[in-house]
XYZ file of C-alpha atoms in Angstrom:
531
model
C -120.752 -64.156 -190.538
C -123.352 -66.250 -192.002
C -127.022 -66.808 -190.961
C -129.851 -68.756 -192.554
C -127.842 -68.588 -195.950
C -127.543 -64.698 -195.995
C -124.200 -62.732 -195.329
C -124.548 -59.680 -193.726
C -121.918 -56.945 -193.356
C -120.199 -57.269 -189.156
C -121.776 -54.331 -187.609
C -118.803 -53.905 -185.412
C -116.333 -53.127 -187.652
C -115.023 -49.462 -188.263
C -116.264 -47.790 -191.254
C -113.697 -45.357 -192.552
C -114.540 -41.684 -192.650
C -114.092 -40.996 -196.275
C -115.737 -44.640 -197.058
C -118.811 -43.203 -195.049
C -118.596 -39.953 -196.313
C -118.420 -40.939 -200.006
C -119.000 -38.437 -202.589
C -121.994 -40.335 -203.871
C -123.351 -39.612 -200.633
C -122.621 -36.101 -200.431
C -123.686 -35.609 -203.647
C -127.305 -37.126 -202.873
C -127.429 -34.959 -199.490
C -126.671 -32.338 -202.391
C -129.561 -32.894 -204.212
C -132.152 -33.634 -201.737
C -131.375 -29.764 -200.250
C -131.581 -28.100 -203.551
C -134.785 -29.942 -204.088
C -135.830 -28.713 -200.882
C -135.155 -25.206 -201.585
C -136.371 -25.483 -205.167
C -139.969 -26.465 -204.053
C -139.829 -23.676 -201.491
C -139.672 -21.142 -204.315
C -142.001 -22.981 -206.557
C -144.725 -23.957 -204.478
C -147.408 -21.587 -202.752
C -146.388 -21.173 -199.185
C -149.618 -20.145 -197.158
C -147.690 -20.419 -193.271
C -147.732 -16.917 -192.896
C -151.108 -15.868 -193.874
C -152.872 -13.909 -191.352
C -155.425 -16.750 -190.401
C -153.635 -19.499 -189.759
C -150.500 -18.266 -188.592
C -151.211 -19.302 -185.112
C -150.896 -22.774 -186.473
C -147.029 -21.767 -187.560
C -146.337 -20.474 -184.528
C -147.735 -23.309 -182.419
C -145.946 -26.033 -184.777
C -142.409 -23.923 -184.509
C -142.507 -23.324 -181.090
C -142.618 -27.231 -180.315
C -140.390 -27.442 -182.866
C -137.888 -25.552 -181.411
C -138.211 -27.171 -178.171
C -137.563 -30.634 -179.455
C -134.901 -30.035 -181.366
C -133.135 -28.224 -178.326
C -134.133 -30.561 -176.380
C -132.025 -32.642 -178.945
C -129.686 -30.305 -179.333
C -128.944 -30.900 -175.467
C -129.003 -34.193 -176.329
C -125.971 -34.468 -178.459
C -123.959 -32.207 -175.876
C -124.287 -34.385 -173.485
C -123.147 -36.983 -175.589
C -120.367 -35.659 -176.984
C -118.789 -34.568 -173.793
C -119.471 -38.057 -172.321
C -117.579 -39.664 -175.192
C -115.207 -37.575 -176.189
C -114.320 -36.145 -172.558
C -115.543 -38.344 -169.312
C -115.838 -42.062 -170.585
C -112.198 -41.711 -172.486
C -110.928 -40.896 -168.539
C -113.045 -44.303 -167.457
C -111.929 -46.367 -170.161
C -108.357 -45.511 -169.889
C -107.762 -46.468 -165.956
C -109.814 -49.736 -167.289
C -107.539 -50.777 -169.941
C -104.686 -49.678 -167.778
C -105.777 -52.149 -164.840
C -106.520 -54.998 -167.658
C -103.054 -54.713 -169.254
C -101.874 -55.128 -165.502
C -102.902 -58.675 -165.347
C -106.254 -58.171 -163.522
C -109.138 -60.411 -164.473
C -112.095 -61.258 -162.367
C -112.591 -63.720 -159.854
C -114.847 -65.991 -162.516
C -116.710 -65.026 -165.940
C -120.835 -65.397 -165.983
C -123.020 -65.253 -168.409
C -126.242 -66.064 -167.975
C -128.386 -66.440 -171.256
C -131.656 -66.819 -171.916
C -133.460 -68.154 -175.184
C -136.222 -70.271 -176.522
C -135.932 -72.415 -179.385
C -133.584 -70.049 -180.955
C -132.402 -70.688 -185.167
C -129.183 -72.859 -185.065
C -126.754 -70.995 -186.544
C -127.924 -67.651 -184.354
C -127.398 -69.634 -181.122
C -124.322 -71.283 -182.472
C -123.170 -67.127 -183.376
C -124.190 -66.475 -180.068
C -121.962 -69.170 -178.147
C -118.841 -68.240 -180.363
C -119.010 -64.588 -179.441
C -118.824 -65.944 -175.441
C -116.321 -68.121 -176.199
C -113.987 -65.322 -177.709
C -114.829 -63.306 -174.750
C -113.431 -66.219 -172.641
C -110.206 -66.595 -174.880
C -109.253 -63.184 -174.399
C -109.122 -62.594 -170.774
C -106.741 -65.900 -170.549
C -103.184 -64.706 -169.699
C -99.899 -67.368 -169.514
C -99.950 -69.040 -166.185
C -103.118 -68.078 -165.360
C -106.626 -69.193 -166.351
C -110.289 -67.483 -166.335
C -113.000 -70.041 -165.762
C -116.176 -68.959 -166.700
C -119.415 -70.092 -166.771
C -122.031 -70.318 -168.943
C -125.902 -70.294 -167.127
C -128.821 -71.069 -169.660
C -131.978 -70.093 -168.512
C -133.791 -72.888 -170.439
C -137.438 -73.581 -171.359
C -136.433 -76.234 -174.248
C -134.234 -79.160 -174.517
C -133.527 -78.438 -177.912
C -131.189 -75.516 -177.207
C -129.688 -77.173 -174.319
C -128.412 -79.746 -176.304
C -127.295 -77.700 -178.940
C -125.435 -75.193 -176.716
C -123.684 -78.380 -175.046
C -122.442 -80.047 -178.329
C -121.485 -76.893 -179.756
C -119.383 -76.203 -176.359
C -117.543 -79.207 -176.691
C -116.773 -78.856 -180.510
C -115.212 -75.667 -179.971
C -114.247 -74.890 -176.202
C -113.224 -78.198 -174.759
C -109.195 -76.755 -174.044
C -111.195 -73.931 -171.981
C -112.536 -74.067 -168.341
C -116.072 -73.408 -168.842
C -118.659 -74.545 -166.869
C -121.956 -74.951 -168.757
C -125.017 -75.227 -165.887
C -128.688 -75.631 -167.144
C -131.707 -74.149 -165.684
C -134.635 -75.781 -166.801
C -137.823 -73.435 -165.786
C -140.850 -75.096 -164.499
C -142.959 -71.634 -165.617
C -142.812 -70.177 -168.861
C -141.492 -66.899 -169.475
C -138.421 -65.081 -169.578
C -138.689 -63.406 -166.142
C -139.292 -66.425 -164.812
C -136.103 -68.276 -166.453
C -133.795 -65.554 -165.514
C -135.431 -65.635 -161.578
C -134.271 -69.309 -161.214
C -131.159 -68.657 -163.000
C -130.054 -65.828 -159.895
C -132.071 -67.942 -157.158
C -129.563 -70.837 -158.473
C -126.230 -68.321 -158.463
C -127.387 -67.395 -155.060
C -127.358 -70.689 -153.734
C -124.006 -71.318 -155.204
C -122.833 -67.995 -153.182
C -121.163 -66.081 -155.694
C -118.789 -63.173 -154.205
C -120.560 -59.688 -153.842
C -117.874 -58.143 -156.292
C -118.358 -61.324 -158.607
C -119.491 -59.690 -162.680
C -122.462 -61.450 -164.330
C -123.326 -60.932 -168.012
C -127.186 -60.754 -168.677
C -127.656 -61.162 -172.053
C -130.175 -62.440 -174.967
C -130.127 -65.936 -176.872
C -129.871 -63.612 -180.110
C -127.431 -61.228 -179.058
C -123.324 -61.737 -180.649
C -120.819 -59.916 -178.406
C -118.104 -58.696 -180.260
C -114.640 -58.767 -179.703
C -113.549 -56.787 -176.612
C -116.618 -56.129 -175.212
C -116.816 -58.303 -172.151
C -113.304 -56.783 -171.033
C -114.175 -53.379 -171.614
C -116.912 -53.360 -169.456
C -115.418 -55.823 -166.626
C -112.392 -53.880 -165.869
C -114.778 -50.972 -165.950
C -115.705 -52.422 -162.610
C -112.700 -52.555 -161.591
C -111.692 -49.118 -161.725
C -114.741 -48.084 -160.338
C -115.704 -50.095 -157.077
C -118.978 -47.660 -156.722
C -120.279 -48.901 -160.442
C -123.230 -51.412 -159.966
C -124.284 -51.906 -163.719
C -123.905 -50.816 -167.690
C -125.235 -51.404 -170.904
C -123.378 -51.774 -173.981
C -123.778 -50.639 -177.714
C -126.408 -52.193 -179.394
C -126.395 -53.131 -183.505
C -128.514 -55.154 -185.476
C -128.796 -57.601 -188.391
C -131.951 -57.991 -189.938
C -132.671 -61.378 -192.639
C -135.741 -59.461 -194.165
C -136.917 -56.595 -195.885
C -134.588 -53.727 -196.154
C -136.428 -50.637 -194.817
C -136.915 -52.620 -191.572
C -132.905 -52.846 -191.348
C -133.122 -49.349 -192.145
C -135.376 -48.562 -189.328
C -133.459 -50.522 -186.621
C -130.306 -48.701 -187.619
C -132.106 -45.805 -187.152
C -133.377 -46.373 -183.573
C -130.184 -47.826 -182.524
C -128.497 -44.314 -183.804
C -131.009 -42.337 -181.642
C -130.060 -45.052 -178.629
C -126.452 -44.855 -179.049
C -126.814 -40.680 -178.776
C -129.465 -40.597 -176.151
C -127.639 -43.285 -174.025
C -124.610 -41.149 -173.787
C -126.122 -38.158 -173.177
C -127.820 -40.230 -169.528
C -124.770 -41.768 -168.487
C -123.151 -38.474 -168.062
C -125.285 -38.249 -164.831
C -123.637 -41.714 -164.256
C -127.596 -43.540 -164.958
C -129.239 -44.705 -167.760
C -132.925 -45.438 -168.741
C -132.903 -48.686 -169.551
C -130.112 -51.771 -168.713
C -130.678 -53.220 -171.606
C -131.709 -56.871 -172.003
C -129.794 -57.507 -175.151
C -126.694 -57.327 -173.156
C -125.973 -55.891 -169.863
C -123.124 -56.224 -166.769
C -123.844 -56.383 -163.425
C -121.814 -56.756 -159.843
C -123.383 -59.395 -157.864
C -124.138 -57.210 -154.939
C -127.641 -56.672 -156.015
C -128.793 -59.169 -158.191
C -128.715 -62.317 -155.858
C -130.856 -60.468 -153.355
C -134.029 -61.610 -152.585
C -135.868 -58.135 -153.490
C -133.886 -58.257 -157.112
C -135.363 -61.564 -157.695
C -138.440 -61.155 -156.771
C -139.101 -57.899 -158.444
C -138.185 -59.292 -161.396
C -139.894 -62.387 -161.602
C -142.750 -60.853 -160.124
C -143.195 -57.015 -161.031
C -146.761 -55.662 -161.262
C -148.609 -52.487 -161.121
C -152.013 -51.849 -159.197
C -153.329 -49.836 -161.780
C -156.764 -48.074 -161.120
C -158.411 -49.508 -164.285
C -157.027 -52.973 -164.907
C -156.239 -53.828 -161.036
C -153.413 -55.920 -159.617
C -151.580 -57.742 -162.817
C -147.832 -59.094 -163.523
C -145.668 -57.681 -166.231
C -145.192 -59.897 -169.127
C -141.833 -58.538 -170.761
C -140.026 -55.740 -169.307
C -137.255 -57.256 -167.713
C -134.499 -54.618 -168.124
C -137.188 -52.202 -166.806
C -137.524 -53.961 -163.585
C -133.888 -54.385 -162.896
C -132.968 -50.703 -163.928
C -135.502 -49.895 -161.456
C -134.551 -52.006 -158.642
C -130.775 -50.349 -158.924
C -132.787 -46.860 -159.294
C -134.055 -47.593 -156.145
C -130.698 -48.342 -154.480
C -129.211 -45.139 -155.793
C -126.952 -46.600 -157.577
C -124.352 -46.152 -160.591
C -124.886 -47.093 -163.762
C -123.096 -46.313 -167.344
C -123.193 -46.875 -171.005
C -120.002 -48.115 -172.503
C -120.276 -46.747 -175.743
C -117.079 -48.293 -177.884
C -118.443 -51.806 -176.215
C -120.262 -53.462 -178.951
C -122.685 -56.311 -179.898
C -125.232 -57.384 -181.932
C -128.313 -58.698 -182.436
C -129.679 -61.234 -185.226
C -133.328 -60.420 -186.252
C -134.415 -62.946 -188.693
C -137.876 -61.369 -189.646
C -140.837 -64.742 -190.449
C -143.981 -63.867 -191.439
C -144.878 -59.781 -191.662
C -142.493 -57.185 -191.190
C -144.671 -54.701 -190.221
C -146.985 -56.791 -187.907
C -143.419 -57.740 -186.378
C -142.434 -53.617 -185.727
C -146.146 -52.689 -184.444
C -145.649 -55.667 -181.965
C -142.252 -54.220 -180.951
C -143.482 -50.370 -180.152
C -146.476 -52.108 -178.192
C -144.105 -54.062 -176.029
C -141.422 -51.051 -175.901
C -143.571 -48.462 -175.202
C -145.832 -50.366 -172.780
C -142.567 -51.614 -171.114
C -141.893 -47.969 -170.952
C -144.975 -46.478 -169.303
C -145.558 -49.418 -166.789
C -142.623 -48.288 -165.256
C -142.744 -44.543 -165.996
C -144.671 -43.369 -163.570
C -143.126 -45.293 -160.584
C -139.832 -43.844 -161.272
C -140.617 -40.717 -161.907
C -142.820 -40.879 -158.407
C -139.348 -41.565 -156.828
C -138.893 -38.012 -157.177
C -135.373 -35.598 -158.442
C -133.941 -36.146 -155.070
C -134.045 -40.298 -155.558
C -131.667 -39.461 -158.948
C -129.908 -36.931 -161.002
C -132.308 -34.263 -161.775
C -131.423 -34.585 -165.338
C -132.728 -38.289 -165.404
C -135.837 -37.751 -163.909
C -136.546 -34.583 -166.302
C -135.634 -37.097 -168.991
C -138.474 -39.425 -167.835
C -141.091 -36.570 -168.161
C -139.778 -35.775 -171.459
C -140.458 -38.846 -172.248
C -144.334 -39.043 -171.132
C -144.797 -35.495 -172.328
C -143.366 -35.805 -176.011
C -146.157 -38.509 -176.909
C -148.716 -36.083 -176.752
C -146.370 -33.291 -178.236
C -145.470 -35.404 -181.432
C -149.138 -35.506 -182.294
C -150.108 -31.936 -181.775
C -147.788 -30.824 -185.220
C -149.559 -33.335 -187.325
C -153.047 -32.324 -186.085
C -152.525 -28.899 -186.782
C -151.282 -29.237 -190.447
C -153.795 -32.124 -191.457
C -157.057 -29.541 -190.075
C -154.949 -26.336 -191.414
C -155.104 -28.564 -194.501
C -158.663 -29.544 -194.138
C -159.918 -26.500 -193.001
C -157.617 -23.228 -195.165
C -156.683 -25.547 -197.931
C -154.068 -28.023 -199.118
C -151.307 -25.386 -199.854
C -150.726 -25.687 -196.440
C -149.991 -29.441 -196.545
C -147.716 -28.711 -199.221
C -145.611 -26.342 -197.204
C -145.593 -28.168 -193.796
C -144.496 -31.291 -196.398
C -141.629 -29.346 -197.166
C -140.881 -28.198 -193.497
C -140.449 -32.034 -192.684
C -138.288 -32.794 -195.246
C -135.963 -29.996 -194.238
C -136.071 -30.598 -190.297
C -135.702 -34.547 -190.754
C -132.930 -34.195 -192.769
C -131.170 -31.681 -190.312
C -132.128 -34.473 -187.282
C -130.671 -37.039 -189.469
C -127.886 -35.257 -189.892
C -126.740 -35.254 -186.716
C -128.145 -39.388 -186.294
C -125.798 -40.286 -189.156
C -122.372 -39.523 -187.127
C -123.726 -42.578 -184.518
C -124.954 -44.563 -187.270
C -122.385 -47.166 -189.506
C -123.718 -46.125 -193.270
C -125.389 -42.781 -194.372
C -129.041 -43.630 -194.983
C -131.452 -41.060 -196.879
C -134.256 -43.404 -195.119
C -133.482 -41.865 -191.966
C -135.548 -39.002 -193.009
C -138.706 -40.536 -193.787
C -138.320 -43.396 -191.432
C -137.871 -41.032 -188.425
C -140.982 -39.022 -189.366
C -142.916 -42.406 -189.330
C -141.118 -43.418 -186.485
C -142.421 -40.480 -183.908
C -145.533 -40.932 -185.197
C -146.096 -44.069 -184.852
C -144.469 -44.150 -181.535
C -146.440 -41.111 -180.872
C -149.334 -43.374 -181.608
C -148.919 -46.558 -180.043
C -148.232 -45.209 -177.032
C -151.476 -42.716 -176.648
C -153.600 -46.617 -177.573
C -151.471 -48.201 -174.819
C -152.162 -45.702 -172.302
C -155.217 -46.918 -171.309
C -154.638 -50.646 -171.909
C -150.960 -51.246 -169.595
C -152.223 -54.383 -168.929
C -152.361 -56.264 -172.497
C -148.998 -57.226 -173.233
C -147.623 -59.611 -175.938
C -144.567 -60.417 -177.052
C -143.687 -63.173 -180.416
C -140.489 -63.182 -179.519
C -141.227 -66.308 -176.633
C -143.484 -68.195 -178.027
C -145.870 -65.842 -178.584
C -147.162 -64.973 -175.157
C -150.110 -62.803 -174.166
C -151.225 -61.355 -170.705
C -154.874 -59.145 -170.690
C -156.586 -60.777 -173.913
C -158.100 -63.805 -172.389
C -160.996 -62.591 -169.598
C -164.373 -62.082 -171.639
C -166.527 -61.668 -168.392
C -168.541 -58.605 -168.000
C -165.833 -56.641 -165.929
C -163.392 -57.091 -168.401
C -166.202 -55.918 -171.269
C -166.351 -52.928 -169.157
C -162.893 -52.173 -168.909
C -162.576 -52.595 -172.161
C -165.134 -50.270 -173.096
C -163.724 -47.891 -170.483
C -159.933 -47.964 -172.328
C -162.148 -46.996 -175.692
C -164.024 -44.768 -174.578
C -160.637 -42.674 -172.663
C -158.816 -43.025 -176.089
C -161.079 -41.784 -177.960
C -161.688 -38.861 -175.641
C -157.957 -37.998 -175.449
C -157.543 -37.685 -179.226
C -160.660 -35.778 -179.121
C -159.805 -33.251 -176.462
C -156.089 -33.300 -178.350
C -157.621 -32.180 -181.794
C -160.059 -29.669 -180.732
C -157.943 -28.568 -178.108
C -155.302 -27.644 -180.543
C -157.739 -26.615 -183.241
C -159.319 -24.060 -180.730
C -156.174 -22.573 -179.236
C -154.655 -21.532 -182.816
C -158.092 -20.077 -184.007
C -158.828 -22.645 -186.644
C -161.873 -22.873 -185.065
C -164.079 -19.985 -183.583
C -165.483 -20.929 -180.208
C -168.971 -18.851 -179.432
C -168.869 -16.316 -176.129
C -170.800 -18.190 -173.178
C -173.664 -15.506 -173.472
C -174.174 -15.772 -177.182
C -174.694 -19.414 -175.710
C -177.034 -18.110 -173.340
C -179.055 -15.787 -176.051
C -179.865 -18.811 -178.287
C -180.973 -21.264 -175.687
C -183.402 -18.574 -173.980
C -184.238 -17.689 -178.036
C-alpha cells in the first residue's frame, strides 16, 4: 500500500524460506562470526585474570540465567505454535467453513486527527474483514463505533464508508467524547454498547485508528470464540511500518520479534501480559460491565509518594487486568496479523524515548497490583513472568556496571573483551529473534544491546516518578508536570534523590561484591577514628 507518498513492503505477506535465508545473508552472518573469533585471538583478553575474575563470573552467571530464561522462552513458544494453537485453530476454521458467523461484527476504533490515507488504510482493512465473513443467503452486519474527539475524522471515516462499502450492512455510530483522552473515548464507546444491550456472547474488536488488519484476521480470532465458549479475550500479531529513518524500522521489527516469541510462550498458560491496544477481541460478557468501564476510564494507583492520581495511557493494561481479575482466558493468535502505520514527524529518537517512558511506566503502574494478586489468582508461570519482569531492570544494568568500572578501574583490555562477549551473545539472541522476524537484520545485534539498556534505564528513572505520564501520540497529553507548589518541589526532590541512591547502591553494590573494590574491616574503622 501507499502512505504519505512512500511504498512500503505488506508486512503480512509470507517471506519464502530461501528468499529469507539468502546466501548474501548467510554469507554476512559468515563474516561477522569469523570476525568475532578473529578479534578473540588478536586482542588481549584480561577476563580471567586473578583480580577481576569475580567480575566474569558475576557477568556469566546472569548471563546464563537470561538466556535460559530465554531459552524457556522459545520452548514455550514453539510448542504453543507448532503443537497447542494448530489444535485451536483447526476446530476454528472447521466451525467457520461450517457456515457459522457471529451474531453481529464490532469494531470499535479510536483515533485523533489521524493522516488521511492511514485512516482511509485503516477503514479498508475493516471493510475486507466484513466482506469475508458474508456467505450466499446470508449477511453479517457489522458495525463500526468511533470513539471520536474530532470532527475531522468523523467525516472522513463516513465519506470514505460510503465510497467503498455502501452494498454492505454496516452501521457506522459516532461517539463524540465530551473529555479528552483515549480512556475516556473508549468508556463512552462501551457505556453506549451497553445501553444498546449487546448479547453476552456478542465479539467486539478494540482496535487503534493506525492499526491495518490484514486479511483473515478478524475470522481467525472470532471463530476462535466459537470453539472455545470459556475464551474471554486475545491479542493478535503485531507488525509495523515506519515513514522515517531506517534504524527506527529496524528497532520496531525487532521488538515486535521479541513480542511475537514472548507472547506465545504466555498463552501456553492460556494468559497473556498485555491485550494489546493495537488490536484486540473481546466477548461482551465483561466489557459492558460497569466495573470494566469504570476501571478503565478511571484506573489509578494510591502510590505512597505521588498520592491518589489517574492513569494517562495504559489502556490495554487496565483491561488485561480487569479479565486477570476474573480469572479468565486469554490467548495470542499468532498467524492473525495486522499492522501498524508509524509515520515518524519531528525526532526519531525523542519519539522512541517517549515510547519506553509510556511502555514501561504503563508496565510498572500495573506491575505490582498483579503480581499482589498472588500465583493462586493465575498460572504460576504468568505471575513468575511478572517478577521477571521487575527483576531484569535492575539485572540488565548490573553487566554494564561491572565492565565499564572493570574498565575504569584494571584497564581498558577489559572493555575490549566484554565488547567482544556482546557481539557474540547478541548475535546468538538474534539468532533465534530472526525466525519470528520477516527479513534477517544484522541491526538486531546492536539494536537489542541498546534496547535492554535503555529499557533497563528508563525504567529505573520511572520508578520513582509513576505518576508523570505523556504520551504524543493524542495530542500530546501530560499528567504530573503541571503542580509547581512546594509539595510537588518536594516530591520531586524526593524521586531525585531515590534515583540517584538506587544507581548508587547498584554500582557500589556490585563493585564491592566482585572485589573491585576493597571494603575496610569495621575495627580498622574503629582504630582510625579512636587514632
Amino acid at each position: 500500500m501507499i502512505v504519505s507518498g512512500a511504498a512500503f513492503d505488506d508486512p503480512t505477506k509470507p517471506v519464502r524460506w530461501r528468499e529469507k535465508w539468502s546466501p548474501q545473508v548467510l554469507f554476512n552472518i559468515f563474516v561477522y562470526l569469523g570476525l568475532c573469533v578473529f578479534f578473540l585471538n588478536v586482542l588481549p583478553n584480561r577476563i580471567w585474570d586473578k583480580d577481576i575474575e569475580q567480575v566474569t563470573y558475576v557477568i556469566v552467571i546472569l548471563g546464563i540465567w537470561r538466556y535460559a530464561w530465554w531459552f524457556t522462552h522459545a520452548v514455550r513458544a514453539r510448542a504453543y505454535q507448532h503443537l497447542v494453537y494448530p489444535k485451536l485453530a483447526a476446530r476454528a476454521a472447521e466451525l467457520w467453513d461450517s457456515g457459522w458467523r457471529p451474531r453481529h461484527m464490532h469494531f470499535m476504533m479510536t483515533t485523533f486527527r489521524e493522516d488521511r490515507e492511514v485512516t482511509e488504510a485503516v477503514v479498508r482493512g475493516i471493510i475486507t474483514q466484513v466482506r469475508e465473513a458474508q456467505q450466499p443467503g446470508q449477511p453479517v452486519a457489522a458495525t463500526i463505533w468511533l470513539g471520536s474527539g474530532d470532527i475531522y475524522d468523523e467525516s472522513l471515516i463516513e465519506r470514505f464508508l460510503t465510497l467503498i462499502a455502501s452494498d454492505l450492512d454496516i452501521t457506522f455510530r459516532i461517539i463524540r467524547q465530551n473529555v479528552p483522552g483515549k480512556r475516556m473515548a473508549i468508556a463512552l464507546v462501551l457505556r453506549a454498547m451497553s445501553r444498546l444491550g449487546l448479547h453476552k456472547d456478542d465479539l467486539v474488536v478494540f482496535m487503534d485508528g493506525d492499526f491495518v488488519i490484514a486479511p483473515g484476521n478478524v475470522r481467525r480470532c472470532l471463530s476462535l470464540f466459537a470453539a472455545d465458549p470459556v475464551l474471554q479475550a486475545c491479542t493478535t500479531h503485531e507488525a509495523v511500518q515506519v515513514q522515517g529513518p531506517w534504524w527506527m524500522q529496524s528497532w520496531l521489527n525487532m521488538r515486535f520479534a521479541q513480542r511475537h516469541l514472548a507472547m506465545q510462550s504466555h498463552a501456553l498458560s492460556n494468559r497473556v501480559l498485555t491485550l494489546t491496544g493495537r488490536m484486540s477481541v473481546f466477548r461482551a460478557h465483561h466489557i459492558t460491565r460497569h466495573e470494566f468501564i469504570r476501571l478503565l476510564e478511571a484506573d489509578y494507583l494510591d502510590h505512597w509518594l505521588w498520592g491518589k492520581f489517574r492513569f494517562l495511557s495504559g489502556d490495554d493494561k487496565s483491561t488485561w487486568y480487569y479479565l486477570l481479575k476474573q480469572n479468565a482466558k486469554m490467548l495470542y493468535v499468532p498467524d492473525a496479523t495486522g499492522y501498524t502505520i508509524e509515520i515518524i514527524k519531528g525526532s526519531a529518537w525523542t519519539r522512541m524515548v517517549e515510547n519506553f517512558r509510556r511502555w514501561s511506566g504503563n508496565m510498572l503502574r500495573n506491575g505490582a497490583r498483579a503480581i499482589a494478586l498472588g500465583p493462586r489468582a493465575m498460572p504460576f508461570y504468568i505471575w513468575w513472568c511478572l517478577i521477571d519482569q521487575r527483576v531484569a531492570m535492575w539485572t540488565m544494568l548490573v553487566s554494564p556496571v561491572l565492565a565499564i568500572c572493570a574498565g575504569l578501574i584494571k584497564g581498558t583490555d577489559y572493555l575490549l573483551s566484554y565488547a567482544i562477549y556482546l557481539a557474540i551473545t547478541r548475535m546468538l539472541l538474534s539468532m533465534l529473534l530472526f525466525t519470528y522476524s520477516r527479513r534477517v537484520d544484522l541491526n538486531y545485534v546492536w539494536i537489542l544491546y541498546v534496547n535492554q539498556i535503555l529499557n533497563a534505564s528508563v525504567k529505573l528513572y520511572i520508578l520513582w516518578r509513576l505518576s508523570k505520564q505523556k504520551w504524543a501520540n493524542r495530542g500530546n497529553q501530560k499528567a504530573g508536570f503541571a503542580d509547581n507548589d512546594w509539595l510537588a518541589k518536594f516530591r520531586d526532590g524526593m524521586a531525585m534523590y531515590l534515583t540517584v541512591l538506587s544507581v548508587a547502591v547498584l554500582t557500589l553494590g556490585t563493585i564491592i561484591y566482585t572485589k573491585l573494590m576493597d571494603v575496610p574491616y569495621w575495627n580498622m574503622v574503629a582504630h582510625l577514628a579512636t587514632g
